[in-house]
mmCIF file of C-alpha atoms in Angstrom:
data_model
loop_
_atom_site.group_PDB
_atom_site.id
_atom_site.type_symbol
_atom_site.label_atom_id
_atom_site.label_comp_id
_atom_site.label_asym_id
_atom_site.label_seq_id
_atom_site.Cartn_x
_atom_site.Cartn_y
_atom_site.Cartn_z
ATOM 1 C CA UNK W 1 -37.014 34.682 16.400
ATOM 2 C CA UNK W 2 -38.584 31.402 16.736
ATOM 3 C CA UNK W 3 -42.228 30.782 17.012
ATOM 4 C CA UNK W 4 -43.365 28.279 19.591
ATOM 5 C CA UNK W 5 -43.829 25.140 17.707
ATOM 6 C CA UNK W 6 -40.091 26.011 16.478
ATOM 7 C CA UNK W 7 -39.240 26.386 19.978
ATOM 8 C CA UNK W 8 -40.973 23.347 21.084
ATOM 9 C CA UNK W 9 -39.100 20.888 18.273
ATOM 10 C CA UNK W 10 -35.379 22.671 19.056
ATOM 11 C CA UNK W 11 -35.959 22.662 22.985
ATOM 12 C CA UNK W 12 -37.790 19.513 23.882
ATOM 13 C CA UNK W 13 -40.579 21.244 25.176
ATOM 14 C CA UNK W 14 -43.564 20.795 24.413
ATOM 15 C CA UNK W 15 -46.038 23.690 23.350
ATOM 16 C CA UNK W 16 -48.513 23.009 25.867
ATOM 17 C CA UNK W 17 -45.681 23.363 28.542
ATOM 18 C CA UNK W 18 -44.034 26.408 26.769
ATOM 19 C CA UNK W 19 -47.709 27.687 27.777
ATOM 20 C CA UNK W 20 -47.292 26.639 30.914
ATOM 21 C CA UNK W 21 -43.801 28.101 31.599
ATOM 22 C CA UNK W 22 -45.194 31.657 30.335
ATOM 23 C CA UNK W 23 -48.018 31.397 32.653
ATOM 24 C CA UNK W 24 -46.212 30.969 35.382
ATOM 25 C CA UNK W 25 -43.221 33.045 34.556
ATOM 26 C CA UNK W 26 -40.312 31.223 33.865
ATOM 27 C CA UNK W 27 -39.899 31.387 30.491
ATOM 28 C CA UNK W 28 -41.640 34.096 28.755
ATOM 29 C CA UNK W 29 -41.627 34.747 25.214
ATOM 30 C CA UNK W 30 -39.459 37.902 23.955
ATOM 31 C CA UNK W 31 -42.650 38.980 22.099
ATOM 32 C CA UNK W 32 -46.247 38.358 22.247
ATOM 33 C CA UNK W 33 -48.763 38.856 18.893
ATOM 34 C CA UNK W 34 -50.947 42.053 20.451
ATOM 35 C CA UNK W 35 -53.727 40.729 18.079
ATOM 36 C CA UNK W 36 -53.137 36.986 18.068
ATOM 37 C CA UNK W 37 -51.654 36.248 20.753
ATOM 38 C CA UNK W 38 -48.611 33.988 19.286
ATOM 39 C CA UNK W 39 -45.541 33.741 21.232
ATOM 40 C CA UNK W 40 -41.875 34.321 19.301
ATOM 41 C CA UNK W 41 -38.628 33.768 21.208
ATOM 42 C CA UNK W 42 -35.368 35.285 21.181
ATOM 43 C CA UNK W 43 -32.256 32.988 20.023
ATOM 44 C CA UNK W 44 -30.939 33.556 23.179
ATOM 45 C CA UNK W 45 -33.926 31.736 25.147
ATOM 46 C CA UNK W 46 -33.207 28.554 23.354
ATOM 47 C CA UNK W 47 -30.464 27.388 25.634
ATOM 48 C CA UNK W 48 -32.963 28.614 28.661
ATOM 49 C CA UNK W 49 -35.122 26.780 27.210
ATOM 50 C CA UNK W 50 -33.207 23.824 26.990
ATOM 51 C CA UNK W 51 -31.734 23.934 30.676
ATOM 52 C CA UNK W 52 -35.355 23.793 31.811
ATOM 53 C CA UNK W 53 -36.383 20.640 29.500
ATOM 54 C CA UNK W 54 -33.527 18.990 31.683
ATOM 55 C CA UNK W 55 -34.837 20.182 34.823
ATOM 56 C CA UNK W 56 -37.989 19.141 34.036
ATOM 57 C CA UNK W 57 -37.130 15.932 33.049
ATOM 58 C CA UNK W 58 -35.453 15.297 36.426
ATOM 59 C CA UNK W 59 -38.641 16.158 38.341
ATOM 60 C CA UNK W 60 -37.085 19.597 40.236
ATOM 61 C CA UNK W 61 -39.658 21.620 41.675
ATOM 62 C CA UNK W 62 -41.021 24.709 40.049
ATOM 63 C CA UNK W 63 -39.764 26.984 42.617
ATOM 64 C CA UNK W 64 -35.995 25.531 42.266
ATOM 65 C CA UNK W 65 -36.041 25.431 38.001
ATOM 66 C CA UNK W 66 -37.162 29.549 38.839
ATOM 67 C CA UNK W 67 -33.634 30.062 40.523
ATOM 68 C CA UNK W 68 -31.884 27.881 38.637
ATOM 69 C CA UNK W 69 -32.725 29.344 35.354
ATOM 70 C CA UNK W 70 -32.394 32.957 37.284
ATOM 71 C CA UNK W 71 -28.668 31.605 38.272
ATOM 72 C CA UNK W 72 -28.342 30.628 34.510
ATOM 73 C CA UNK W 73 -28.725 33.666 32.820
ATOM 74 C CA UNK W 74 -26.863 35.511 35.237
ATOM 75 C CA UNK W 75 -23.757 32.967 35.206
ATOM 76 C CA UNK W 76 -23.555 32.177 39.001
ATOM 77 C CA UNK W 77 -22.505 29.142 38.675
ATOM 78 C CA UNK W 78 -22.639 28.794 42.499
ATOM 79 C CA UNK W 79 -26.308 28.871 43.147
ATOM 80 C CA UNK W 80 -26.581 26.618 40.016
ATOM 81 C CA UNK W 81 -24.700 23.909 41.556
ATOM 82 C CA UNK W 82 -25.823 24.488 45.758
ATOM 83 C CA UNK W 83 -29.414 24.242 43.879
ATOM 84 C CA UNK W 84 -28.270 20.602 41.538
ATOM 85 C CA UNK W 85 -26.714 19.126 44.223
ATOM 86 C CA UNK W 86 -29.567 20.050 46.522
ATOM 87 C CA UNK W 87 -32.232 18.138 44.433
ATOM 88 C CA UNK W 88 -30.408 15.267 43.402
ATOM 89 C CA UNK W 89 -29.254 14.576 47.587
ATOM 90 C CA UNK W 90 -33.647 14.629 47.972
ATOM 91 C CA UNK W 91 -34.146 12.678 44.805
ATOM 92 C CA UNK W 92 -31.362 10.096 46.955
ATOM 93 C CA UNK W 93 -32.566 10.250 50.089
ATOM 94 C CA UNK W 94 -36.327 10.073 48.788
ATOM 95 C CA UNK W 95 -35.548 6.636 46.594
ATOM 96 C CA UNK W 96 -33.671 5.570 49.733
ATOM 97 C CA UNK W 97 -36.876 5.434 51.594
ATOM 98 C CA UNK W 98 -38.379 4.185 49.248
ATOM 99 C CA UNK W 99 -36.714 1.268 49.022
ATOM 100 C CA UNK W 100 -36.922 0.863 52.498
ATOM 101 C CA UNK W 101 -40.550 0.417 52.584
ATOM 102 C CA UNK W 102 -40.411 -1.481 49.496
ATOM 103 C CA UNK W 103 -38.518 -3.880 51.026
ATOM 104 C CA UNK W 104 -40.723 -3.857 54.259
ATOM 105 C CA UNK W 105 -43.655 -4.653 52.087
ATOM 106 C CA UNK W 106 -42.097 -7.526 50.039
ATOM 107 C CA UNK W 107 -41.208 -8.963 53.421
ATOM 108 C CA UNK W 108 -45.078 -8.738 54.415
ATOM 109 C CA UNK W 109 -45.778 -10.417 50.387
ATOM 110 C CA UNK W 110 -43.703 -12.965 51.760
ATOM 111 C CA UNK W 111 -45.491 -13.766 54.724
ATOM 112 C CA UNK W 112 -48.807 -13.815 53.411
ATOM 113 C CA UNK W 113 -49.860 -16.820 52.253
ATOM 114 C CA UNK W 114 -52.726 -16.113 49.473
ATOM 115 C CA UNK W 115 -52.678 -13.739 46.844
ATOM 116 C CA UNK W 116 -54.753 -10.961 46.203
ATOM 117 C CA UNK W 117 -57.439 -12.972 43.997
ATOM 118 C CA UNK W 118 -57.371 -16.541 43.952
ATOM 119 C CA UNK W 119 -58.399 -17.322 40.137
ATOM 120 C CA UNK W 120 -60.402 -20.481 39.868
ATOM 121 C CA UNK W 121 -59.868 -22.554 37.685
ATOM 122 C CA UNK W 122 -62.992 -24.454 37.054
ATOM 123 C CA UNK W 123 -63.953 -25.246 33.252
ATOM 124 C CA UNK W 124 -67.186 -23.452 32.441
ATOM 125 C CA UNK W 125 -69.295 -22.837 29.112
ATOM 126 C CA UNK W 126 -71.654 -19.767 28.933
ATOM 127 C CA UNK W 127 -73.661 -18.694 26.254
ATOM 128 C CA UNK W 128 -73.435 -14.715 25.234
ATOM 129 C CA UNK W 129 -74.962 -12.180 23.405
ATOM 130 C CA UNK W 130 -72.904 -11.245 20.953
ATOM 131 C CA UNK W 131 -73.559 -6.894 20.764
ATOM 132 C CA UNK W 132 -73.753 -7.513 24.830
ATOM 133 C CA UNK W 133 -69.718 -9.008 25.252
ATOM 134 C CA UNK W 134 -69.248 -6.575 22.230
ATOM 135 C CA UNK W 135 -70.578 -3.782 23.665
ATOM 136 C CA UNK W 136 -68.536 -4.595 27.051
ATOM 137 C CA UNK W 137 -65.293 -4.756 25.062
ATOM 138 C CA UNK W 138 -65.679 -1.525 23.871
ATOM 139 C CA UNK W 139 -66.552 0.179 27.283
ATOM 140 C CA UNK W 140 -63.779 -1.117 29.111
ATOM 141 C CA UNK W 141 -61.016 -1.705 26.435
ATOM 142 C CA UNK W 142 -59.768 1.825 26.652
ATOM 143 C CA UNK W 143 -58.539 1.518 30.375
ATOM 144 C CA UNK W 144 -56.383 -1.484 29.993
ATOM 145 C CA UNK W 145 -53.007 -1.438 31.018
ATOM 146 C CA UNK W 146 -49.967 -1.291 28.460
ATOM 147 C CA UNK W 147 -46.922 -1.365 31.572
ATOM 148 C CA UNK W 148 -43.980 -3.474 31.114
ATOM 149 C CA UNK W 149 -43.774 -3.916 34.868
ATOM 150 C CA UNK W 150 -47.217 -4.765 35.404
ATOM 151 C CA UNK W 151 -48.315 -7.412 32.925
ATOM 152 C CA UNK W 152 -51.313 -8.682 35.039
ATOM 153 C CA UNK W 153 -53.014 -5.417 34.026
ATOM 154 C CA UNK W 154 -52.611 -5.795 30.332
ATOM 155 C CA UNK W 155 -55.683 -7.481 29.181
ATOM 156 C CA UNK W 156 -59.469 -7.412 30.046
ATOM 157 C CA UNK W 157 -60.664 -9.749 33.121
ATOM 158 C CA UNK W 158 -63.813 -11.618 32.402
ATOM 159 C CA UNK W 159 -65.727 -12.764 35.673
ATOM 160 C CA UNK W 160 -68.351 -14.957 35.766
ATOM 161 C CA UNK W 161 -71.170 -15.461 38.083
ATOM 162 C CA UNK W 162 -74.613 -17.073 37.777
ATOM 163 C CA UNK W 163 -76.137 -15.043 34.814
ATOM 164 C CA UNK W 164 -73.578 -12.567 34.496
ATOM 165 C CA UNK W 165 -70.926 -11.467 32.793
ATOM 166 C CA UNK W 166 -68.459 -8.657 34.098
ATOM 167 C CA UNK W 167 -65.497 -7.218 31.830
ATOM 168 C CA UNK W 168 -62.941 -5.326 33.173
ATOM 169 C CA UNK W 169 -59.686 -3.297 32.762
ATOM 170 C CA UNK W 170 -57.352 -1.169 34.870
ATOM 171 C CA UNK W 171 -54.067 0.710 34.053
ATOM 172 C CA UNK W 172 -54.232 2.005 38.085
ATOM 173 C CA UNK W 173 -54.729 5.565 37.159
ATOM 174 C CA UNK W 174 -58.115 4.591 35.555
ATOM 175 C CA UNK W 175 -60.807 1.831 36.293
ATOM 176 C CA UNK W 176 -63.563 0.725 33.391
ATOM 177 C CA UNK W 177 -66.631 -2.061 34.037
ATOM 178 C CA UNK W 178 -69.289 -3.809 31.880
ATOM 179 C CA UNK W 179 -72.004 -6.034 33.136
ATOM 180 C CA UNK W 180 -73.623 -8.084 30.321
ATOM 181 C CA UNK W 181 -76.014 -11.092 30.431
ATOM 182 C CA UNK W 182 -75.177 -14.827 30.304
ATOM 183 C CA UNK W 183 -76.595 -17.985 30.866
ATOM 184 C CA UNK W 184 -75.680 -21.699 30.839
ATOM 185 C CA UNK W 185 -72.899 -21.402 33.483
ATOM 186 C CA UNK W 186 -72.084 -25.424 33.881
ATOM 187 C CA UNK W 187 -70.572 -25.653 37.741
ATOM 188 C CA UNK W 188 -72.716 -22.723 39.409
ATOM 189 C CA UNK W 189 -69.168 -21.159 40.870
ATOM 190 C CA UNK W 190 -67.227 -18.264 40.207
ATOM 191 C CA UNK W 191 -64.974 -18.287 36.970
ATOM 192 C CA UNK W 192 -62.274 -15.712 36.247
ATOM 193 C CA UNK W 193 -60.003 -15.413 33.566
ATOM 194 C CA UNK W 194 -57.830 -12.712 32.328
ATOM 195 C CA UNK W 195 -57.529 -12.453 28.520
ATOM 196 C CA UNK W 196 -54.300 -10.776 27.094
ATOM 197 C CA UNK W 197 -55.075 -7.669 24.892
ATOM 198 C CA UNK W 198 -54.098 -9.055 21.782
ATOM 199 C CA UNK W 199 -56.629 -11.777 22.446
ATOM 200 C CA UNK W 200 -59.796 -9.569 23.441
ATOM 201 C CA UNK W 201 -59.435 -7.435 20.616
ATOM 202 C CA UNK W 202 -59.076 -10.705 18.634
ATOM 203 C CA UNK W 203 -62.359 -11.975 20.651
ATOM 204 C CA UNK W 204 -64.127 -8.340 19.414
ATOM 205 C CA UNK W 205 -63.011 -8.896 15.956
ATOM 206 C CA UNK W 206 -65.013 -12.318 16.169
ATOM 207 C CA UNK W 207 -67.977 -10.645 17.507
ATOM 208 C CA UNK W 208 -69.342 -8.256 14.466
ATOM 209 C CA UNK W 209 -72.295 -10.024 13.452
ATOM 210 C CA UNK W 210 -72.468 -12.193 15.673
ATOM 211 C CA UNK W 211 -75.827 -12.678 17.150
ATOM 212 C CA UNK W 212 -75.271 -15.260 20.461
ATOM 213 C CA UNK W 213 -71.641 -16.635 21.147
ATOM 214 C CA UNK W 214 -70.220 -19.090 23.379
ATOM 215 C CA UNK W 215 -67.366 -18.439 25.929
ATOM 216 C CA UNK W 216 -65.518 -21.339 27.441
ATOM 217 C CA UNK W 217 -63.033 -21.209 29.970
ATOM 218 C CA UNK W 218 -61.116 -24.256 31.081
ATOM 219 C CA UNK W 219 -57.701 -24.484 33.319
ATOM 220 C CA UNK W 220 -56.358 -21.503 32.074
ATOM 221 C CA UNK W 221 -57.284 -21.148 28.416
ATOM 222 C CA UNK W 222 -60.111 -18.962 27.045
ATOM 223 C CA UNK W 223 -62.260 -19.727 23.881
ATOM 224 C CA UNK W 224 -64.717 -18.057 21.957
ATOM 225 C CA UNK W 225 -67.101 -19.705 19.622
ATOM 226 C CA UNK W 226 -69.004 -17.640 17.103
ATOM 227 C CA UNK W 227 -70.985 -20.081 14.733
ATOM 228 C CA UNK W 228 -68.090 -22.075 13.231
ATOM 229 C CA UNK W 229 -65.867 -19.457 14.012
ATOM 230 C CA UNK W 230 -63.488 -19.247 16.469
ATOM 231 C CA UNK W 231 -60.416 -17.926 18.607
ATOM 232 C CA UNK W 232 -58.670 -18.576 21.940
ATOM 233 C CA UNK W 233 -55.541 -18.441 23.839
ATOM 234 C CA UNK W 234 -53.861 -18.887 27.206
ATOM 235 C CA UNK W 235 -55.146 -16.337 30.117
ATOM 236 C CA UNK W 236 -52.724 -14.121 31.811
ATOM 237 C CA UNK W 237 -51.333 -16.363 34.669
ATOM 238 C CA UNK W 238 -50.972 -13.538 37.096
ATOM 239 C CA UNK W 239 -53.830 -12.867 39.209
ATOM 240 C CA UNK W 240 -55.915 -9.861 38.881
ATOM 241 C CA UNK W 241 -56.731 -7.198 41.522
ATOM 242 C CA UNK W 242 -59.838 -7.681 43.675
ATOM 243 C CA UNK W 243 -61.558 -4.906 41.590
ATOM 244 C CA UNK W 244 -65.129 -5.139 43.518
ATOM 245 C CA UNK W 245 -63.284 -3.815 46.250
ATOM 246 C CA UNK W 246 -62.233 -0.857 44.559
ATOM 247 C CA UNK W 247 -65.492 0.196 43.333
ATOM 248 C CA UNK W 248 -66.989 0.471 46.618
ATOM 249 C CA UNK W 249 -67.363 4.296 46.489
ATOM 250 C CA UNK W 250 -69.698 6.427 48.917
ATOM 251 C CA UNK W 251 -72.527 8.812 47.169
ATOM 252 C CA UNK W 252 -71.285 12.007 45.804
ATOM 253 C CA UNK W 253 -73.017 15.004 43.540
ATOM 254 C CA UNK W 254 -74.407 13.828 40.200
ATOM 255 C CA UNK W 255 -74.319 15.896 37.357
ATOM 256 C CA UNK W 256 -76.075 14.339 33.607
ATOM 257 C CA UNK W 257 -74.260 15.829 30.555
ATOM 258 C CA UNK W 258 -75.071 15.734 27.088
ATOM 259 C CA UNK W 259 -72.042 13.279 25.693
ATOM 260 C CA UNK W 260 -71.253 15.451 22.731
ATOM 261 C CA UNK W 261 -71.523 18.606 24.247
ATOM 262 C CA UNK W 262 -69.299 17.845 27.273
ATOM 263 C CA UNK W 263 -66.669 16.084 25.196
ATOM 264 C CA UNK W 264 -66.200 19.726 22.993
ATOM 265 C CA UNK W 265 -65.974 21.656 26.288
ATOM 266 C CA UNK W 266 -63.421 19.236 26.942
ATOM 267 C CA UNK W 267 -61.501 18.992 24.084
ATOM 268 C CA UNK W 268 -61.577 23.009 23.790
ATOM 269 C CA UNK W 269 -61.997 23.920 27.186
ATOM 270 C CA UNK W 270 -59.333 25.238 29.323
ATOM 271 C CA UNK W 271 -56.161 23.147 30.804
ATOM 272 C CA UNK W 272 -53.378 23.209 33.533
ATOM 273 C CA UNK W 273 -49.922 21.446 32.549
ATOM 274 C CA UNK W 274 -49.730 19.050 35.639
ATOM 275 C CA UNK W 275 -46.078 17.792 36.212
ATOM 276 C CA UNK W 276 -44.948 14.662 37.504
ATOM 277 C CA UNK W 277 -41.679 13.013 38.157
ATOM 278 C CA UNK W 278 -40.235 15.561 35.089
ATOM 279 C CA UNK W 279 -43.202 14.374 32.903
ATOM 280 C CA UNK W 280 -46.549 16.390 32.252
ATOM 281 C CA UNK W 281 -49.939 16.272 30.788
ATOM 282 C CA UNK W 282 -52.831 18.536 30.997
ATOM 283 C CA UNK W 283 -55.184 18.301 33.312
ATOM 284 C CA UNK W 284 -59.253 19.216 33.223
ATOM 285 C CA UNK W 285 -60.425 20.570 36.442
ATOM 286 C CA UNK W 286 -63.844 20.390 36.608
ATOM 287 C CA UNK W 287 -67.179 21.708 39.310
ATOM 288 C CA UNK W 288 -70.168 20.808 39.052
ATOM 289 C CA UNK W 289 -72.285 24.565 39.717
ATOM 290 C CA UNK W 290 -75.290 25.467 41.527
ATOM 291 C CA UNK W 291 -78.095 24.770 39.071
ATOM 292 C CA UNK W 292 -75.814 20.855 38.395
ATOM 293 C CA UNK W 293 -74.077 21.738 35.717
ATOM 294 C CA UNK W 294 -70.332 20.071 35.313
ATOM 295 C CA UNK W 295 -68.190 22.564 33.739
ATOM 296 C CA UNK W 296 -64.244 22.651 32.986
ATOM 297 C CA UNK W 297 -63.164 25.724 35.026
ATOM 298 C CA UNK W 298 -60.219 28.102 33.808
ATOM 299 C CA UNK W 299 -56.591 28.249 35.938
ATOM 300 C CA UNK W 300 -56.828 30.791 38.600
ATOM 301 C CA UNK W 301 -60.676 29.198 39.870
ATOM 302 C CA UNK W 302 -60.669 27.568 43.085
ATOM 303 C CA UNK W 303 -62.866 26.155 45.495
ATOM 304 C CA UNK W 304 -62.979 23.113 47.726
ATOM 305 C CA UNK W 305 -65.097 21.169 45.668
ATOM 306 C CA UNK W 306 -63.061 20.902 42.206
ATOM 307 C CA UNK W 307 -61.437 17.609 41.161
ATOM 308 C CA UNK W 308 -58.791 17.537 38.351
ATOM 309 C CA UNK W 309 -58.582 14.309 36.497
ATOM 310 C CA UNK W 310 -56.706 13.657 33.545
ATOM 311 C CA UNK W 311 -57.546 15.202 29.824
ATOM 312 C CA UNK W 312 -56.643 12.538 27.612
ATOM 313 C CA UNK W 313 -58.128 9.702 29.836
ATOM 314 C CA UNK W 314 -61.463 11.529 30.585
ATOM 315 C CA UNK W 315 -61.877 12.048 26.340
ATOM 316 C CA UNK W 316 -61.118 8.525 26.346
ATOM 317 C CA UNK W 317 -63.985 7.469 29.002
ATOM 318 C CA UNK W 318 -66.394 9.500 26.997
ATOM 319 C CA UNK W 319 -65.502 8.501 23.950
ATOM 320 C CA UNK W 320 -65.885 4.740 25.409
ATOM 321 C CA UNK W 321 -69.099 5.419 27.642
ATOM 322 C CA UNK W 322 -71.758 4.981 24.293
ATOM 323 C CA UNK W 323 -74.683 6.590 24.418
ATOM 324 C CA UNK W 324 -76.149 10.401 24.282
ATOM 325 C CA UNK W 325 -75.994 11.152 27.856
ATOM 326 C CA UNK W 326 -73.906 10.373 31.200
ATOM 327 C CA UNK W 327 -74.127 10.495 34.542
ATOM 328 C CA UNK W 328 -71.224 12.146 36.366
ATOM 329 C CA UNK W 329 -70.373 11.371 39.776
ATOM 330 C CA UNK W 330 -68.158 13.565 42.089
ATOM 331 C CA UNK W 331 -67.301 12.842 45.401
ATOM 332 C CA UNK W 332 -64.069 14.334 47.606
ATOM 333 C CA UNK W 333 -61.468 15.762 45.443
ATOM 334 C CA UNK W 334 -59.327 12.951 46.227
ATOM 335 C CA UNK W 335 -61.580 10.464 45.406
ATOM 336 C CA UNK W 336 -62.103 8.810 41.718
ATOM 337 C CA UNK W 337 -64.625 10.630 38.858
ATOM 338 C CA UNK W 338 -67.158 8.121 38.186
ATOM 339 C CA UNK W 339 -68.954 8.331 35.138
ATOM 340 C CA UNK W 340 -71.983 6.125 34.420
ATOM 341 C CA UNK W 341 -74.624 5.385 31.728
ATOM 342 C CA UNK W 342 -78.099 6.603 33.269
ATOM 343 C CA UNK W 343 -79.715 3.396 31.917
ATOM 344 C CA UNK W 344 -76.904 0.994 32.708
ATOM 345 C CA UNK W 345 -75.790 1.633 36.602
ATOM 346 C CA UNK W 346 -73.107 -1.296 35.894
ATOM 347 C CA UNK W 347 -71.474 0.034 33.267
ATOM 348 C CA UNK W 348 -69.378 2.314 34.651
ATOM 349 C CA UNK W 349 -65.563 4.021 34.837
ATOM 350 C CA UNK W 350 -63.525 5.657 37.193
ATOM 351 C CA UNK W 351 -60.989 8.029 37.033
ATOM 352 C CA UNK W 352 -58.434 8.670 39.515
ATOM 353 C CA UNK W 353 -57.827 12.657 40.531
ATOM 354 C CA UNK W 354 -55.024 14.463 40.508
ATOM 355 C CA UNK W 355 -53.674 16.615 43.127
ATOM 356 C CA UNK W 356 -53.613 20.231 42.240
ATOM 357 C CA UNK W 357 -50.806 22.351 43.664
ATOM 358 C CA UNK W 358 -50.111 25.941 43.842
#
């Protein structure tokens, strides 16, 4: 017999989607603890167990791995294959699409004639408080993007107007902004420059103890001056996403939460395994109750009103947001979590939901 971390190394499986699996009844453990509730398999469900880390990892639906594995174990070979070749002629015709309307939408790329942001370049000098940039590092450092294929999204954009200061980082599934003070903008304009990761948390390094620092941009190169201290680089040459646009959000329900309270129900609160594309993670589904309470909410609840967002990124928002208390905004399930500082309406992140299925 195996237990379920033994399960999880020899199968690829994780544990928390050997949970899954037994919840919904594809792969259930040969034994269950009475008093403990610890799963032990048989030798015999390893290879079951195995055949479903493949499905998985080529994205087949739930309802297909259930026949599949069913087909398996009783050695019809026939539905096995019908049920392969059926998924892998959708997984064709569904990439053929779309690269169809990829290839529409380059065209339209092609045609337009400005990008998404035009970055100025203008040289400008501002002076900064030091805990202020430091303190908008840390909010939004946690949402920056670490794809390969997106490189415009790996670093924190700095974006300067009159006497402020806005940081900010996306990875697309998850949005973070900071709004600190500044002054001495030479030029009056607009100033934008993306620093690459390695360089803001070089630029935060610099900061510690640093009471009022001085930022200079100029044609594509970032500096940052503490006393007679100092570091800089080159700014990411792609252009960054219009993010004011994508914080334009209508007025949902608002629910405060003590930080470190929430954060345990979190951490210890109940989770769904969401899949996606053969990967998972766990989800949090949360409502906010009658008397304004937001609450995680076990499998089986349901309800119009529940959003599901992401585990690991919301611990990560909360563990970036500072402060004793929060501000949680819900709107439609399909649109983004917002969580916000009560004192600090511009210091904010969003989190995109996820689509619960049946």
């Amino acid at each position: 017999m195996r237990s379920i971390g033994e399960m999880a190394r020899a199968s690829g499986l994780g544990v928390s989607a050997l949970r899954f699996y037994d919840r919904a009844g594809v792969l259930v453990p040969d034994q269950v603890d009475p008093v403990t509730g610890y799963r032990w398999y048989a030798p015999e469900q390893l290879g079951e167990a195995r055949v479903l880390s493949r499905l998985r990892r080529a994205g087949m639906p739930l309802a297909d791995v259930r026949l599949v594995l069913a087909g398996w174990t009783a050695a019809d070979t026939d539905l096995v294959r019908g049920l392969l070749r059926a998924h892998l002629r959708r997984l064709e015709e569904g990439l053929s699409a779309a690269r169809a309307e990829f290839s529409a939408l380059v065209d339209l790329l092609d045609d337009r004639e400005y990008p998404l942001m035009t970055t100025p370049r203008t040289a400008a000098r501002q002076s900064v408080s030091g805990p202020g940039l430091a303190a908008a590092l840390d909010a939004v450092r946690f949402a920056a993007g670490t794809d390969p294929e997106l490189p415009v999204l790996a670093g924190v954009h700095l974006d300067a107007e009159g006497d402020t200061l806005h940081a900010v980082a996306t990875d697309r599934y998850r949005m973070a902004v900071a709004r600190t003070a500044a002054g001495g903008h030479g030029g009056g304009g607009r100033v934008q420059a993306t620093v690459p990761l390695p360089l803001a948390d070089a630029m935060r390094a610099l900061l510690d103890g640093a009471d009022e620092v001085r930022l200079v941009v100029d044609d594509g190169r970032v500096t940052l001056e503490a006393g007679d201290r100092q570091t800089g680089g080159r700014c990411l040459e792609q252009d960054f996403p219009d993010y004011r646009r994508l914080v334009r959000l209508p007025a949902g329900r608002r629910a405060e939460v003590d930080v470190a309270a929430f954060t345990e129900a979190v951490r210890t609160g109940p989770v769904r395994l969401h899949e996606d594309g053969g990967t998972g993670y766990e989800l949090t589904v949360l409502e906010v109750t009658e008397d304004g309470r937001a609450v995680p909410v076990p499998e089986g609840a349901d309800g119009q009103d529940l959003v599901a967002v992401n585990r690991a990124f919301l611990l990560d928002a909360l563990a970036a947001a500072g402060g004793d208390r929060l501000v949680l905004e819900f709107g439609a399930p399909t649109a983004p979590l917002v969580l916000r500082r009560p004192d600090d309406e511009h210091t904010f992140s969003l989190l995109m939901p996820v689509r619960l299925t049946d």
